Coordinates of C-alpha atoms and ligand atoms in Angstrom, one line a residue:
M20 CA -14.2 14.1 28.3
E21 CA -11.6 12.6 25.5
K22 CA -13.7 10.5 23.2
S23 CA -12.8 6.5 23.3
S24 CA -13.1 4.4 20.0
K25 CA -12.9 0.8 20.1
F26 CA -11.9 -1.7 17.2
L27 CA -12.1 -4.3 15.8
I28 CA -10.3 -6.1 12.8
F29 CA -11.6 -8.2 10.3
K30 CA -9.0 -10.8 9.5
G31 CA -9.0 -11.6 5.5
R32 CA -5.7 -11.4 2.0
T33 CA -6.3 -7.6 3.1
N34 CA -7.1 -7.0 6.9
V35 CA -10.6 -4.6 7.4
L36 CA -10.3 -2.2 10.4
I37 CA -13.3 -1.8 12.1
V38 CA -13.4 1.6 14.6
T39 CA -16.2 1.8 16.1
N40 CA -17.6 4.8 18.7
D41 CA -20.0 4.6 21.8
N42 CA -23.1 4.7 19.9
K43 CA -22.0 1.1 17.9
E44 CA -21.2 3.5 14.4
A45 CA -18.3 2.1 13.0
I46 CA -16.1 3.5 9.7
I47 CA -14.8 0.9 7.9
V48 CA -11.2 0.8 7.0
D49 CA -10.4 -0.6 3.8
T50 CA -13.1 -2.8 1.9
G51 CA -11.2 -5.6 0.0
I52 CA -10.1 -6.4 -3.1
D53 CA -13.9 -7.3 -4.5
E54 CA -18.4 -6.8 -4.1
D55 CA -17.6 -10.0 -2.0
S56 CA -15.4 -8.7 0.3
G57 CA -17.7 -6.1 0.5
R58 CA -20.7 -8.6 1.6
K59 CA -18.4 -10.3 3.8
I60 CA -17.6 -7.0 5.5
A61 CA -21.0 -6.1 5.9
K62 CA -22.3 -9.4 7.4
F63 CA -19.4 -9.1 9.9
L64 CA -21.0 -5.7 10.6
N65 CA -24.5 -6.9 11.1
Q66 CA -23.4 -10.0 13.6
N67 CA -21.9 -6.8 15.3
S68 CA -24.4 -4.9 15.4
L69 CA -23.1 -1.7 14.2
T70 CA -23.6 0.8 12.1
P71 CA -21.2 2.4 9.4
V72 CA -21.0 5.7 8.7
A73 CA -17.8 6.0 6.3
I74 CA -15.2 4.0 4.3
I75 CA -11.6 5.5 4.9
N76 CA -9.3 4.1 2.2
S77 CA -5.2 3.8 3.2
H78 CA -4.8 3.8 -0.6
S79 CA -6.5 3.6 -3.9
H80 CA -4.7 -0.3 -4.7
A81 CA -7.1 -2.6 -6.0
D82 CA -7.1 -4.9 -2.7
H83 CA -8.0 -2.2 -0.3
I84 CA -10.9 -0.4 -2.3
G85 CA -12.8 -3.4 -4.3
G86 CA -15.7 -3.5 -1.6
N87 CA -16.3 0.1 -1.9
S88 CA -18.9 0.3 -4.4
Y89 CA -21.2 -2.3 -2.6
L90 CA -21.0 -0.7 0.6
E91 CA -21.5 2.5 -0.1
K92 CA -24.7 1.4 -2.2
K93 CA -26.0 -0.3 0.7
F94 CA -25.5 1.7 3.3
K95 CA -25.5 5.0 1.8
I96 CA -22.1 5.7 3.2
Q97 CA -19.2 7.9 1.4
S98 CA -15.4 6.7 1.1
Y99 CA -12.9 9.3 2.0
S100 CA -9.0 9.0 1.5
T101 CA -6.2 11.6 0.4
K102 CA -7.0 13.9 -2.5
N103 CA -4.6 12.2 -4.8
E104 CA -5.1 8.1 -3.6
C105 CA -9.0 9.8 -4.4
A106 CA -7.8 10.5 -8.0
F107 CA -7.1 6.6 -8.5
I108 CA -10.2 5.6 -6.4
E109 CA -12.8 7.5 -8.5
N110 CA -10.4 6.4 -11.7
P111 CA -9.2 2.9 -11.1
L112 CA -8.2 2.2 -14.8
L113 CA -5.1 5.3 -13.6
E114 CA -3.3 1.7 -11.7
P115 CA -3.1 -0.2 -14.9
L116 CA -2.7 2.6 -17.1
Y117 CA 0.3 3.9 -15.2
L118 CA 1.7 0.3 -14.7
Y119 CA 1.5 -0.7 -18.7
E120 CA 3.0 3.3 -19.6
A121 CA -0.2 3.3 -22.0
F122 CA -3.6 2.8 -22.1
P123 CA -3.4 -1.3 -20.9
P124 CA -4.8 -3.8 -22.9
E125 CA -7.3 -6.1 -20.8
S126 CA -5.4 -8.3 -19.4
L127 CA -4.4 -5.4 -17.3
T128 CA -7.3 -4.4 -16.0
I129 CA -8.4 -7.8 -13.4
K130 CA -9.6 -6.6 -10.2
T131 CA -6.3 -7.3 -8.9
L132 CA -5.1 -4.3 -10.8
A133 CA -8.8 -2.0 -11.4
A134 CA -11.5 -2.3 -8.9
E135 CA -14.7 -0.7 -9.6
P136 CA -14.8 2.9 -9.5
S137 CA -16.5 4.5 -6.2
S138 CA -16.7 8.0 -4.6
C139 CA -14.5 9.2 -2.7
N140 CA -13.9 12.5 -0.5
S141 CA -10.7 14.4 0.5
I142 CA -10.2 12.6 4.1
E143 CA -10.1 16.6 5.9
E144 CA -13.7 16.0 5.3
F145 CA -14.4 14.3 7.3
N146 CA -14.5 14.7 11.2
I147 CA -12.1 11.6 12.4
N148 CA -12.7 13.5 15.8
E149 CA -15.8 11.5 16.7
F150 CA -14.1 8.6 16.8
G151 CA -10.8 9.9 18.9
I152 CA -8.6 8.4 15.9
E153 CA -6.3 10.3 14.3
I154 CA -4.7 10.0 10.5
I155 CA -0.5 8.9 10.2
R156 CA 0.5 9.7 6.5
L157 CA 2.9 6.8 5.4
P158 CA 3.4 7.8 1.4
G159 CA 5.7 5.7 -0.4
H160 CA 3.9 1.9 -1.4
S161 CA 1.4 4.6 -2.8
I162 CA 1.4 7.9 -3.8
D163 CA -0.6 9.6 -0.3
M164 CA -0.9 6.2 1.6
I165 CA -2.6 7.2 4.8
G166 CA -2.3 5.0 7.8
L167 CA -4.5 5.7 11.4
K168 CA -3.8 6.1 15.1
I169 CA -6.0 4.9 17.7
G170 CA -5.2 6.2 21.0
G171 CA -2.0 4.9 21.9
E172 CA -3.7 1.1 21.0
L173 CA -3.1 0.4 17.9
L174 CA -1.3 1.7 14.7
F175 CA -2.5 0.7 11.5
T176 CA -0.4 1.1 8.8
A177 CA -1.7 -0.3 6.3
D178 CA 0.6 -1.2 3.3
A179 CA 3.7 1.1 4.9
F180 CA 5.2 -2.8 5.5
F181 CA 4.5 -6.5 5.2
G182 CA 4.3 -9.0 7.6
I183 CA 7.4 -10.8 7.9
D184 CA 5.1 -14.4 5.5
T185 CA 3.8 -11.7 3.0
L186 CA 7.0 -9.6 2.7
I187 CA 9.2 -13.2 2.3
K188 CA 6.3 -14.2 -0.2
H189 CA 6.6 -11.2 -1.9
K190 CA 10.8 -10.5 -2.4
I191 CA 10.1 -7.5 -4.1
P192 CA 8.0 -5.3 -1.8
Y193 CA 5.7 -2.8 -4.2
H194 CA 6.7 0.5 -3.5
V195 CA 5.6 3.6 -5.8
N196 CA 8.3 5.6 -4.1
V197 CA 10.8 3.3 -2.9
K198 CA 13.0 6.4 -1.2
N199 CA 9.5 7.6 0.4
S200 CA 8.4 4.3 1.6
Y201 CA 12.6 3.9 3.2
L202 CA 11.5 7.7 5.0
T203 CA 8.2 6.4 5.7
L204 CA 9.8 3.0 7.7
L205 CA 12.6 4.9 9.3
M206 CA 9.5 6.7 10.8
L207 CA 7.2 4.3 11.8
K208 CA 10.7 2.3 13.3
E209 CA 10.2 4.9 16.0
E210 CA 6.4 5.2 16.1
V211 CA 5.2 1.6 16.8
K212 CA 6.8 1.9 20.2
K213 CA 4.3 4.4 20.8
F214 CA 1.5 2.4 20.7
N215 CA 0.4 -1.5 22.1
A216 CA -0.2 -3.2 18.8
V217 CA 0.3 -2.8 15.2
L218 CA -1.7 -3.6 12.1
P219 CA -0.3 -4.0 8.8
S220 CA -2.9 -4.6 6.0
H221 CA -1.4 -7.6 4.7
G222 CA 0.4 -9.9 8.2
D223 CA -1.2 -10.2 11.1
L224 CA -1.9 -8.2 14.0
I225 CA 1.5 -7.4 16.0
Q226 CA 0.9 -7.3 20.0
S227 CA 5.3 -6.8 20.9
Q228 CA 6.8 -3.3 19.9
S229 CA 10.2 -5.4 19.4
E230 CA 8.2 -7.5 17.0
A231 CA 6.9 -4.8 15.3
E232 CA 10.1 -3.0 15.0
D233 CA 11.9 -6.5 13.8
A234 CA 9.3 -6.8 11.0
I235 CA 10.3 -3.2 9.9
L236 CA 13.8 -3.9 9.8
K237 CA 13.0 -6.5 7.8
N238 CA 11.7 -4.7 5.3
I239 CA 14.3 -1.7 5.4
N240 CA 16.2 -4.2 4.7
A241 CA 14.5 -6.1 1.4
I242 CA 14.1 -2.4 0.2
L243 CA 18.0 -2.2 0.5
E244 CA 18.9 -5.8 -0.7
V245 CA 17.1 -4.6 -3.9
R246 CA 18.6 -1.2 -4.4
D247 CA 22.4 -3.0 -3.6
L248 CA 21.3 -5.3 -6.2
I249 CA 20.7 -2.7 -9.1
V250 CA 23.7 -0.6 -7.6
N251 CA 26.3 -3.9 -8.2
S252 CA 24.9 -4.8 -11.2
F253 CA 26.3 -1.9 -13.0
E254 CA 30.5 -1.8 -14.1
S255 CA 29.8 1.5 -16.2
K256 CA 26.4 1.4 -17.8
K257 CA 23.8 -1.2 -18.8
E258 CA 19.8 -1.5 -20.6
V259 CA 17.6 -0.6 -18.1
E260 CA 15.5 -3.6 -19.7
S261 CA 18.6 -5.8 -18.1
V262 CA 18.7 -4.9 -15.5
I263 CA 15.4 -5.2 -14.6
S264 CA 15.4 -8.6 -16.4
Q265 CA 19.3 -9.4 -13.9
V266 CA 17.0 -8.5 -10.6
L267 CA 13.2 -10.5 -11.8
N268 CA 16.1 -13.3 -12.4
H269 CA 17.6 -12.8 -8.8
Y270 CA 14.6 -13.6 -6.9
G271 CA 13.0 -16.4 -8.6
F272 CA 10.5 -14.4 -11.2
S273 CA 11.7 -15.2 -14.7
N274 CA 7.6 -16.3 -15.8
V275 CA 5.8 -14.3 -14.1
P276 CA 2.0 -13.7 -15.3
L277 CA 1.7 -10.7 -16.7
A278 CA 0.0 -8.3 -14.6
Q279 CA 2.9 -9.4 -11.7
Y280 CA 5.3 -8.8 -14.4
F281 CA 4.3 -5.0 -15.1
L282 CA 3.7 -4.4 -10.8
L283 CA 7.5 -5.8 -10.7
K284 CA 8.6 -3.7 -13.2
S285 CA 7.2 -0.4 -11.5
A286 CA 9.1 -1.7 -8.3
I287 CA 12.5 -1.6 -10.0
M288 CA 11.9 1.7 -11.8
S289 CA 10.9 3.3 -8.6
Y290 CA 14.5 2.6 -7.8
F291 CA 15.8 4.1 -10.6
A292 CA 14.3 7.3 -9.7
W293 CA 15.8 6.4 -6.2
L294 CA 19.6 6.2 -7.8
L295 CA 19.1 9.1 -10.4
D296 CA 17.9 11.7 -7.9
E297 CA 20.7 10.9 -5.4
K298 CA 22.7 11.3 -9.0
I299 CA 24.1 7.5 -8.4
L300 CA 22.8 6.6 -11.7
S301 CA 22.1 9.0 -14.9
L302 CA 19.9 7.5 -17.9
E303 CA 19.7 7.9 -21.3
T304 CA 18.8 6.7 -24.5
E305 CA 21.5 4.9 -27.2
D306 CA 20.6 3.2 -29.9
G307 CA 16.6 3.7 -29.5
R308 CA 17.6 1.9 -25.9
L309 CA 17.1 3.3 -22.2
V310 CA 20.4 3.0 -20.4
A311 CA 21.3 4.1 -17.4
K312 CA 25.1 4.9 -16.3
K313 CA 27.2 4.8 -13.3
I314 CA 28.0 8.8 -12.1
Ligands
ZN11 ZN1 -1.3 -1.6 -1.6

């Protein structure tokens, strides 16, 4: 007999997906930003008479793993993700470390960038078949992000794309490997046609395929817009720092908090990697400055 699974959505700034089986057991998919999020999830499970058996983290960003530590202790459960994401979940300081490109100052170890560490096991060690769900790889937004397929009912897409309101607010959506994100989005544009509903981590549940496709297209266009802005800012060569400042000013991010600056800078540097790999730009140093040249 086919395994039947159901799901509940605990809406929040980061949506939490709860997958349940016939025995009232539950998998918690992502845990919000902090211990308080963990407490709210625990209460929600209690209200629905569910017993959690595991946490699956779509990826290691702080707003998806912040409740792990609390929930692991409270329910004596373990967290699972891909091996590459686990490295960050177990060592959350790695995130501000790569954003800052050195050991970060305390002002960058805030909870939005570095969650409390928690355990993490490879998703391959968890028998997801018990819940009738499948993993879908969604690399790009983070190194090795995953989403979930629940039959033909729901496709959970984590941060592969953002709900339109979130996209409008963020303007430059964060992708650590924007080339992979672009490829993931092209794949998802077709994949969403197979599901009744699609749930991004940030945004509302999308219950129409055309709406899902539209949201994905808008996310693709947002990526291409930033890419074009960078490419078109070149005549021949330009200091990387001045391209970053041009992009930030273009989107109205002229004076942002430090944490946001480093996130945006990392997002923009990902476009440079894409353009370097495609041999559209080259990168070199000149007079102690990092300079990009159009090839
Ligand atoms: Zn994220």
